[in-house]
mmCIF file with all atom_site columns, C-alpha atoms in Angstrom:
data_model
loop_
_atom_site.group_PDB
_atom_site.id
_atom_site.type_symbol
_atom_site.label_atom_id
_atom_site.label_alt_id
_atom_site.label_comp_id
_atom_site.label_asym_id
_atom_site.label_entity_id
_atom_site.label_seq_id
_atom_site.pdbx_PDB_ins_code
_atom_site.Cartn_x
_atom_site.Cartn_y
_atom_site.Cartn_z
_atom_site.occupancy
_atom_site.B_iso_or_equiv
_atom_site.pdbx_formal_charge
_atom_site.auth_seq_id
_atom_site.auth_comp_id
_atom_site.auth_asym_id
_atom_site.auth_atom_id
_atom_site.pdbx_PDB_model_num
ATOM 1   C CA . MET J 1 1   ? 13.332  -19.287 7.623   1.00 75.00 ? 398 MET J CA 1
ATOM 2   C CA . ALA J 1 2   ? 13.817  -15.844 6.048   1.00 74.00 ? 399 ALA J CA 1
ATOM 3   C CA . LYS J 1 3   ? 10.570  -14.716 7.844   1.00 77.00 ? 400 LYS J CA 1
ATOM 4   C CA . ILE J 1 4   ? 12.154  -15.622 11.179  1.00 83.00 ? 401 ILE J CA 1
ATOM 5   C CA . GLY J 1 5   ? 15.122  -13.437 10.236  1.00 77.00 ? 402 GLY J CA 1
ATOM 6   C CA . GLN J 1 6   ? 12.726  -10.580 9.467   1.00 76.00 ? 403 GLN J CA 1
ATOM 7   C CA . CYS J 1 7   ? 11.123  -10.976 12.857  1.00 80.00 ? 404 CYS J CA 1
ATOM 8   C CA . LEU J 1 8   ? 14.539  -10.845 14.459  1.00 83.00 ? 405 LEU J CA 1
ATOM 9   C CA . GLU J 1 9   ? 15.640  -7.885  12.295  1.00 75.00 ? 406 GLU J CA 1
ATOM 10  C CA . CYS J 1 10  ? 12.581  -5.803  13.049  1.00 80.00 ? 407 CYS J CA 1
ATOM 11  C CA . GLY J 1 11  ? 11.528  -7.047  16.467  1.00 86.00 ? 408 GLY J CA 1
ATOM 12  C CA . LEU J 1 12  ? 8.195   -8.449  15.243  1.00 84.00 ? 409 LEU J CA 1
ATOM 13  C CA . LEU J 1 13  ? 5.682   -10.861 16.897  1.00 86.00 ? 410 LEU J CA 1
ATOM 14  C CA . GLY J 1 14  ? 7.098   -10.367 20.351  1.00 86.00 ? 411 GLY J CA 1
ATOM 15  C CA . ILE J 1 15  ? 10.625  -11.472 19.237  1.00 85.00 ? 412 ILE J CA 1
ATOM 16  C CA . THR J 1 16  ? 13.379  -9.238  20.668  1.00 88.00 ? 413 THR J CA 1
ATOM 17  C CA . LYS J 1 17  ? 15.166  -7.270  17.918  1.00 86.00 ? 414 LYS J CA 1
ATOM 18  C CA . ASN J 1 18  ? 18.582  -8.851  17.223  1.00 80.00 ? 415 ASN J CA 1
ATOM 19  C CA . ILE J 1 19  ? 20.294  -7.850  13.928  1.00 88.00 ? 416 ILE J CA 1
ATOM 20  C CA . LYS J 1 20  ? 23.285  -10.118 14.284  1.00 91.00 ? 417 LYS J CA 1
ATOM 21  C CA . GLU J 1 21  ? 21.033  -13.162 14.921  1.00 89.00 ? 418 GLU J CA 1
ATOM 22  C CA . ALA J 1 22  ? 18.875  -12.071 12.031  1.00 89.00 ? 419 ALA J CA 1
ATOM 23  C CA . VAL J 1 23  ? 21.804  -12.036 9.672   1.00 91.00 ? 420 VAL J CA 1
ATOM 24  C CA . ARG J 1 24  ? 22.825  -15.473 10.886  1.00 91.00 ? 421 ARG J CA 1
ATOM 25  C CA . ILE J 1 25  ? 19.352  -16.795 10.176  1.00 91.00 ? 422 ILE J CA 1
ATOM 26  C CA . TYR J 1 26  ? 19.296  -15.072 6.748   1.00 92.00 ? 423 TYR J CA 1
ATOM 27  C CA . ARG J 1 27  ? 22.632  -16.796 5.902   1.00 94.00 ? 424 ARG J CA 1
ATOM 28  C CA . LEU J 1 28  ? 21.239  -20.149 6.979   1.00 94.00 ? 425 LEU J CA 1
ATOM 29  C CA . ALA J 1 29  ? 18.159  -19.493 4.775   1.00 94.00 ? 426 ALA J CA 1
ATOM 30  C CA . ALA J 1 30  ? 20.332  -18.480 1.857   1.00 94.00 ? 427 ALA J CA 1
ATOM 31  C CA . ASP J 1 31  ? 22.320  -21.694 2.262   1.00 95.00 ? 428 ASP J CA 1
ATOM 32  C CA . MET J 1 32  ? 18.891  -23.435 1.642   1.00 96.00 ? 429 MET J CA 1
ATOM 33  C CA . ASN J 1 33  ? 18.430  -21.326 -1.488  1.00 96.00 ? 430 ASN J CA 1
ATOM 34  C CA . SER J 1 34  ? 15.951  -18.786 -0.160  1.00 95.00 ? 431 SER J CA 1
ATOM 35  C CA . GLY J 1 35  ? 15.757  -16.006 -2.736  1.00 96.00 ? 432 GLY J CA 1
ATOM 36  C CA . ASP J 1 36  ? 14.345  -13.561 -0.259  1.00 95.00 ? 433 ASP J CA 1
ATOM 37  C CA . ALA J 1 37  ? 17.212  -14.331 2.194   1.00 96.00 ? 434 ALA J CA 1
ATOM 38  C CA . TYR J 1 38  ? 19.736  -13.553 -0.579  1.00 97.00 ? 435 TYR J CA 1
ATOM 39  C CA . ALA J 1 39  ? 17.939  -10.380 -1.344  1.00 97.00 ? 436 ALA J CA 1
ATOM 40  C CA . ILE J 1 40  ? 17.873  -9.195  2.300   1.00 95.00 ? 437 ILE J CA 1
ATOM 41  C CA . LEU J 1 41  ? 21.494  -10.045 2.813   1.00 96.00 ? 438 LEU J CA 1
ATOM 42  C CA . GLY J 1 42  ? 22.219  -8.063  -0.333  1.00 96.00 ? 439 GLY J CA 1
ATOM 43  C CA . ARG J 1 43  ? 20.409  -5.043  1.178   1.00 95.00 ? 440 ARG J CA 1
ATOM 44  C CA . PHE J 1 44  ? 22.727  -5.259  4.170   1.00 95.00 ? 441 PHE J CA 1
ATOM 45  C CA . TYR J 1 45  ? 25.817  -5.293  1.892   1.00 96.00 ? 442 TYR J CA 1
ATOM 46  C CA . MET J 1 46  ? 24.536  -2.436  -0.367  1.00 95.00 ? 443 MET J CA 1
ATOM 47  C CA . SER J 1 47  ? 24.648  0.145   2.416   1.00 93.00 ? 444 SER J CA 1
ATOM 48  C CA . GLY J 1 48  ? 26.643  -1.717  5.089   1.00 95.00 ? 445 GLY J CA 1
ATOM 49  C CA . ASN J 1 49  ? 25.390  -2.253  8.616   1.00 92.00 ? 446 ASN J CA 1
ATOM 50  C CA . THR J 1 50  ? 27.640  -1.826  11.576  1.00 92.00 ? 447 THR J CA 1
ATOM 51  C CA . GLU J 1 51  ? 25.179  -3.418  13.944  1.00 90.00 ? 448 GLU J CA 1
ATOM 52  C CA . ALA J 1 52  ? 25.252  -6.539  11.861  1.00 90.00 ? 449 ALA J CA 1
ATOM 53  C CA . GLY J 1 53  ? 28.998  -6.351  11.408  1.00 92.00 ? 450 GLY J CA 1
ATOM 54  C CA . ILE J 1 54  ? 28.735  -6.065  7.606   1.00 95.00 ? 451 ILE J CA 1
ATOM 55  C CA . ASP J 1 55  ? 30.833  -3.553  5.634   1.00 95.00 ? 452 ASP J CA 1
ATOM 56  C CA . LYS J 1 56  ? 29.455  -1.840  2.594   1.00 95.00 ? 453 LYS J CA 1
ATOM 57  C CA . ASP J 1 57  ? 30.221  -4.011  -0.491  1.00 95.00 ? 454 ASP J CA 1
ATOM 58  C CA . GLU J 1 58  ? 28.204  -3.150  -3.529  1.00 95.00 ? 455 GLU J CA 1
ATOM 59  C CA . GLU J 1 59  ? 29.715  -5.993  -5.629  1.00 96.00 ? 456 GLU J CA 1
ATOM 60  C CA . GLN J 1 60  ? 28.612  -8.528  -3.021  1.00 96.00 ? 457 GLN J CA 1
ATOM 61  C CA . ALA J 1 61  ? 25.170  -6.881  -2.822  1.00 97.00 ? 458 ALA J CA 1
ATOM 62  C CA . LEU J 1 62  ? 24.673  -7.170  -6.578  1.00 97.00 ? 459 LEU J CA 1
ATOM 63  C CA . ARG J 1 63  ? 25.891  -10.792 -6.598  1.00 97.00 ? 460 ARG J CA 1
ATOM 64  C CA . LEU J 1 64  ? 23.351  -11.656 -3.828  1.00 97.00 ? 461 LEU J CA 1
ATOM 65  C CA . TYR J 1 65  ? 20.541  -9.714  -5.676  1.00 98.00 ? 462 TYR J CA 1
ATOM 66  C CA . ARG J 1 66  ? 21.250  -11.640 -8.849  1.00 97.00 ? 463 ARG J CA 1
ATOM 67  C CA . LEU J 1 67  ? 21.130  -14.937 -7.000  1.00 97.00 ? 464 LEU J CA 1
ATOM 68  C CA . ALA J 1 68  ? 17.754  -13.867 -5.517  1.00 98.00 ? 465 ALA J CA 1
ATOM 69  C CA . VAL J 1 69  ? 16.479  -12.894 -8.997  1.00 98.00 ? 466 VAL J CA 1
ATOM 70  C CA . ASP J 1 70  ? 17.570  -16.271 -10.352 1.00 98.00 ? 467 ASP J CA 1
ATOM 71  C CA . LEU J 1 71  ? 15.395  -17.894 -7.618  1.00 98.00 ? 468 LEU J CA 1
ATOM 72  C CA . ASN J 1 72  ? 12.362  -15.665 -8.656  1.00 98.00 ? 469 ASN J CA 1
ATOM 73  C CA . SER J 1 73  ? 12.462  -13.529 -5.461  1.00 97.00 ? 470 SER J CA 1
ATOM 74  C CA . GLY J 1 74  ? 10.199  -10.491 -5.720  1.00 97.00 ? 471 GLY J CA 1
ATOM 75  C CA . ALA J 1 75  ? 12.412  -8.683  -3.217  1.00 97.00 ? 472 ALA J CA 1
ATOM 76  C CA . GLY J 1 76  ? 15.475  -9.607  -5.197  1.00 98.00 ? 473 GLY J CA 1
ATOM 77  C CA . CYS J 1 77  ? 13.964  -8.168  -8.363  1.00 98.00 ? 474 CYS J CA 1
ATOM 78  C CA . LEU J 1 78  ? 12.967  -5.068  -6.426  1.00 98.00 ? 475 LEU J CA 1
ATOM 79  C CA . PHE J 1 79  ? 16.434  -4.489  -4.938  1.00 97.00 ? 476 PHE J CA 1
ATOM 80  C CA . LEU J 1 80  ? 18.296  -5.173  -8.187  1.00 98.00 ? 477 LEU J CA 1
ATOM 81  C CA . GLY J 1 81  ? 15.803  -2.798  -9.946  1.00 97.00 ? 478 GLY J CA 1
ATOM 82  C CA . LYS J 1 82  ? 16.591  -0.077  -7.471  1.00 97.00 ? 479 LYS J CA 1
ATOM 83  C CA . ALA J 1 83  ? 20.353  -0.611  -8.075  1.00 97.00 ? 480 ALA J CA 1
ATOM 84  C CA . TYR J 1 84  ? 19.750  -0.212  -11.832 1.00 97.00 ? 481 TYR J CA 1
ATOM 85  C CA . TYR J 1 85  ? 17.436  2.743   -11.286 1.00 97.00 ? 482 TYR J CA 1
ATOM 86  C CA . ASN J 1 86  ? 19.949  4.694   -9.132  1.00 95.00 ? 483 ASN J CA 1
ATOM 87  C CA . GLY J 1 87  ? 23.158  3.243   -10.531 1.00 94.00 ? 484 GLY J CA 1
ATOM 88  C CA . CYS J 1 88  ? 26.026  2.410   -8.206  1.00 88.00 ? 485 CYS J CA 1
ATOM 89  C CA . VAL J 1 89  ? 29.795  2.119   -8.214  1.00 81.00 ? 486 VAL J CA 1
ATOM 90  C CA . SER J 1 90  ? 29.834  -0.944  -10.365 1.00 85.00 ? 487 SER J CA 1
ATOM 91  C CA . LEU J 1 91  ? 26.480  -0.700  -12.209 1.00 91.00 ? 488 LEU J CA 1
ATOM 92  C CA . ARG J 1 92  ? 25.549  2.003   -14.560 1.00 95.00 ? 489 ARG J CA 1
ATOM 93  C CA . GLU J 1 93  ? 22.091  3.530   -14.305 1.00 95.00 ? 490 GLU J CA 1
ATOM 94  C CA . ASP J 1 94  ? 19.568  1.807   -16.585 1.00 97.00 ? 491 ASP J CA 1
ATOM 95  C CA . LYS J 1 95  ? 15.947  2.966   -16.178 1.00 97.00 ? 492 LYS J CA 1
ATOM 96  C CA . ALA J 1 96  ? 14.563  0.452   -18.754 1.00 97.00 ? 493 ALA J CA 1
ATOM 97  C CA . GLU J 1 97  ? 16.131  -2.447  -16.978 1.00 97.00 ? 494 GLU J CA 1
ATOM 98  C CA . ALA J 1 98  ? 14.952  -1.098  -13.609 1.00 97.00 ? 495 ALA J CA 1
ATOM 99  C CA . LEU J 1 99  ? 11.405  -0.957  -14.995 1.00 98.00 ? 496 LEU J CA 1
ATOM 100 C CA . ARG J 1 100 ? 11.665  -4.552  -16.258 1.00 98.00 ? 497 ARG J CA 1
ATOM 101 C CA . LEU J 1 101 ? 12.768  -5.684  -12.830 1.00 98.00 ? 498 LEU J CA 1
ATOM 102 C CA . PHE J 1 102 ? 10.101  -3.650  -11.025 1.00 98.00 ? 499 PHE J CA 1
ATOM 103 C CA . ARG J 1 103 ? 7.408   -5.183  -13.129 1.00 97.00 ? 500 ARG J CA 1
ATOM 104 C CA . ARG J 1 104 ? 8.772   -8.705  -12.513 1.00 98.00 ? 501 ARG J CA 1
ATOM 105 C CA . SER J 1 105 ? 8.969   -7.961  -8.832  1.00 98.00 ? 502 SER J CA 1
ATOM 106 C CA . GLY J 1 106 ? 5.289   -7.029  -8.825  1.00 97.00 ? 503 GLY J CA 1
ATOM 107 C CA . GLY J 1 107 ? 4.443   -10.101 -10.893 1.00 97.00 ? 504 GLY J CA 1
ATOM 108 C CA . LEU J 1 108 ? 6.141   -12.223 -8.234  1.00 97.00 ? 505 LEU J CA 1
ATOM 109 C CA . GLY J 1 109 ? 3.860   -10.692 -5.479  1.00 96.00 ? 506 GLY J CA 1
ATOM 110 C CA . CYS J 1 110 ? 5.955   -7.775  -4.256  1.00 96.00 ? 507 CYS J CA 1
ATOM 111 C CA . GLY J 1 111 ? 3.567   -4.799  -4.411  1.00 96.00 ? 508 GLY J CA 1
ATOM 112 C CA . GLU J 1 112 ? 6.388   -2.300  -3.933  1.00 97.00 ? 509 GLU J CA 1
ATOM 113 C CA . GLY J 1 113 ? 7.610   -3.225  -7.491  1.00 97.00 ? 510 GLY J CA 1
ATOM 114 C CA . PHE J 1 114 ? 4.332   -1.871  -8.902  1.00 97.00 ? 511 PHE J CA 1
ATOM 115 C CA . THR J 1 115 ? 4.794   1.259   -6.794  1.00 97.00 ? 512 THR J CA 1
ATOM 116 C CA . PHE J 1 116 ? 8.148   1.943   -8.402  1.00 97.00 ? 513 PHE J CA 1
ATOM 117 C CA . GLU J 1 117 ? 6.603   1.291   -11.817 1.00 97.00 ? 514 GLU J CA 1
ATOM 118 C CA . ALA J 1 118 ? 3.931   3.827   -10.913 1.00 96.00 ? 515 ALA J CA 1
ATOM 119 C CA . ASP J 1 119 ? 6.654   6.351   -10.078 1.00 95.00 ? 516 ASP J CA 1
ATOM 120 C CA . MET J 1 120 ? 8.251   5.754   -13.439 1.00 97.00 ? 517 MET J CA 1
ATOM 121 C CA . HIS J 1 121 ? 4.888   6.303   -15.218 1.00 95.00 ? 518 HIS J CA 1
ATOM 122 C CA . ALA J 1 122 ? 4.411   9.604   -13.203 1.00 93.00 ? 519 ALA J CA 1
ATOM 123 C CA . ARG J 1 123 ? 7.892   10.868  -14.370 1.00 95.00 ? 520 ARG J CA 1
ATOM 124 C CA . GLY J 1 124 ? 7.942   9.326   -17.832 1.00 96.00 ? 521 GLY J CA 1
ATOM 125 C CA . GLU J 1 125 ? 11.087  7.231   -17.169 1.00 95.00 ? 522 GLU J CA 1
ATOM 126 C CA . GLY J 1 126 ? 12.392  4.022   -18.599 1.00 94.00 ? 523 GLY J CA 1
ATOM 127 C CA . GLY J 1 127 ? 10.843  4.578   -21.994 1.00 94.00 ? 524 GLY J CA 1
ATOM 128 C CA . LEU J 1 128 ? 7.405   5.253   -20.650 1.00 94.00 ? 525 LEU J CA 1
ATOM 129 C CA . PRO J 1 129 ? 5.383   8.307   -21.456 1.00 94.00 ? 526 PRO J CA 1
ATOM 130 C CA . ARG J 1 130 ? 4.214   10.390  -18.477 1.00 93.00 ? 527 ARG J CA 1
ATOM 131 C CA . ASP J 1 131 ? 0.784   8.907   -17.747 1.00 91.00 ? 528 ASP J CA 1
ATOM 132 C CA . GLU J 1 132 ? -1.227  9.387   -14.611 1.00 88.00 ? 529 GLU J CA 1
ATOM 133 C CA . VAL J 1 133 ? -3.843  6.797   -15.648 1.00 89.00 ? 530 VAL J CA 1
ATOM 134 C CA . GLU J 1 134 ? -1.170  4.136   -15.974 1.00 93.00 ? 531 GLU J CA 1
ATOM 135 C CA . CYS J 1 135 ? 0.383   5.375   -12.728 1.00 93.00 ? 532 CYS J CA 1
ATOM 136 C CA . GLY J 1 136 ? -2.959  4.809   -11.039 1.00 92.00 ? 533 GLY J CA 1
ATOM 137 C CA . ARG J 1 137 ? -3.281  1.296   -12.557 1.00 93.00 ? 534 ARG J CA 1
ATOM 138 C CA . SER J 1 138 ? 0.196   0.311   -11.294 1.00 95.00 ? 535 SER J CA 1
ATOM 139 C CA . LEU J 1 139 ? -0.762  1.668   -7.841  1.00 94.00 ? 536 LEU J CA 1
ATOM 140 C CA . GLN J 1 140 ? -3.888  -0.382  -7.924  1.00 94.00 ? 537 GLN J CA 1
ATOM 141 C CA . ARG J 1 141 ? -1.862  -3.537  -8.598  1.00 96.00 ? 538 ARG J CA 1
ATOM 142 C CA . GLY J 1 142 ? 0.544   -2.709  -5.801  1.00 96.00 ? 539 GLY J CA 1
ATOM 143 C CA . ALA J 1 143 ? -2.294  -1.817  -3.396  1.00 95.00 ? 540 ALA J CA 1
ATOM 144 C CA . ALA J 1 144 ? -4.071  -5.160  -4.214  1.00 96.00 ? 541 ALA J CA 1
ATOM 145 C CA . LEU J 1 145 ? -0.871  -6.911  -3.097  1.00 96.00 ? 542 LEU J CA 1
ATOM 146 C CA . GLY J 1 146 ? -1.051  -5.180  0.218   1.00 95.00 ? 543 GLY J CA 1
ATOM 147 C CA . CYS J 1 147 ? 1.669   -2.538  -0.328  1.00 94.00 ? 544 CYS J CA 1
ATOM 148 C CA . HIS J 1 148 ? 0.822   0.329   2.078   1.00 95.00 ? 545 HIS J CA 1
ATOM 149 C CA . VAL J 1 149 ? 2.751   2.869   0.084   1.00 94.00 ? 546 VAL J CA 1
ATOM 150 C CA . ALA J 1 150 ? 0.783   2.043   -2.999  1.00 94.00 ? 547 ALA J CA 1
ATOM 151 C CA . GLN J 1 151 ? -2.441  2.122   -1.069  1.00 93.00 ? 548 GLN J CA 1
ATOM 152 C CA . GLN J 1 152 ? -1.642  5.637   0.284   1.00 93.00 ? 549 GLN J CA 1
ATOM 153 C CA . ARG J 1 153 ? -0.547  7.021   -3.045  1.00 92.00 ? 550 ARG J CA 1
ATOM 154 C CA . LEU J 1 154 ? -3.599  5.621   -4.768  1.00 91.00 ? 551 LEU J CA 1
ATOM 155 C CA . GLY J 1 155 ? -5.839  7.110   -2.131  1.00 88.00 ? 552 GLY J CA 1
ATOM 156 C CA . MET J 1 156 ? -4.229  10.535  -2.736  1.00 88.00 ? 553 MET J CA 1
ATOM 157 C CA . LEU J 1 157 ? -4.716  10.171  -6.527  1.00 84.00 ? 554 LEU J CA 1
ATOM 158 C CA . VAL J 1 158 ? -8.386  9.251   -6.041  1.00 81.00 ? 555 VAL J CA 1
ATOM 159 C CA . LEU J 1 159 ? -8.959  12.138  -3.599  1.00 83.00 ? 556 LEU J CA 1
ATOM 160 C CA . LEU J 1 160 ? -7.392  14.568  -6.130  1.00 80.00 ? 557 LEU J CA 1
ATOM 161 C CA . GLY J 1 161 ? -9.440  13.014  -8.994  1.00 76.00 ? 558 GLY J CA 1
ATOM 162 C CA . ARG J 1 162 ? -6.262  12.039  -10.890 1.00 67.00 ? 559 ARG J CA 1
ATOM 163 C CA . SER J 1 163 ? -6.332  8.188   -10.771 1.00 61.00 ? 560 SER J CA 1
ATOM 164 C CA . GLY J 1 164 ? -8.206  7.844   -14.114 1.00 61.00 ? 561 GLY J CA 1
ATOM 165 C CA . GLN J 1 165 ? -10.787 5.695   -12.281 1.00 57.00 ? 562 GLN J CA 1
ATOM 166 C CA . PRO J 1 166 ? -14.100 6.525   -10.619 1.00 56.00 ? 563 PRO J CA 1
ATOM 167 C CA . GLN J 1 167 ? -13.661 6.736   -6.909  1.00 53.00 ? 564 GLN J CA 1
ATOM 168 C CA . SER J 1 168 ? -15.825 3.644   -6.287  1.00 53.00 ? 565 SER J CA 1
ATOM 169 C CA . VAL J 1 169 ? -13.662 1.597   -8.728  1.00 48.00 ? 566 VAL J CA 1
ATOM 170 C CA . ALA J 1 170 ? -10.372 2.873   -7.539  1.00 46.00 ? 567 ALA J CA 1
ATOM 171 C CA . LEU J 1 171 ? -11.077 2.267   -3.830  1.00 49.00 ? 568 LEU J CA 1
ATOM 172 C CA . GLY J 1 172 ? -13.180 -0.875  -4.461  1.00 51.00 ? 569 GLY J CA 1
#
């Protein structure tokens, strides 16, 4: 059901974009314990969305992200990881916890989680040393899951000869 909400939210598959209806569908999906629906609703609350009629409420966003994480939602892990990475009003910045959540997100099939892990390798954050080879490996994992951002960044590293892998292996 959360996928229907995404189609409504983004106007996909010939469905007319309708944010309010998307939120209604996400709420129904969350009522049926959809972790991804909890995560997406949390995203609306984290920044607020006037079109959806949702005021900014970081506490509610974090509560919804945690429910999503408890249900093994890759998106929930990703969004809670971003909250720890950046910190927010009620959550102190914690790069190590962000890294743990990004890795879990990737392990649950969300390629964007590996992309954030790669960024942390590139900057030497969250207890990681700066390491372009590990950055490339993380991008490979994200790219394999279909994350377009990971695919683009990996392609750039390969073209620059900085992926740590031969071009034929990295682009394989």
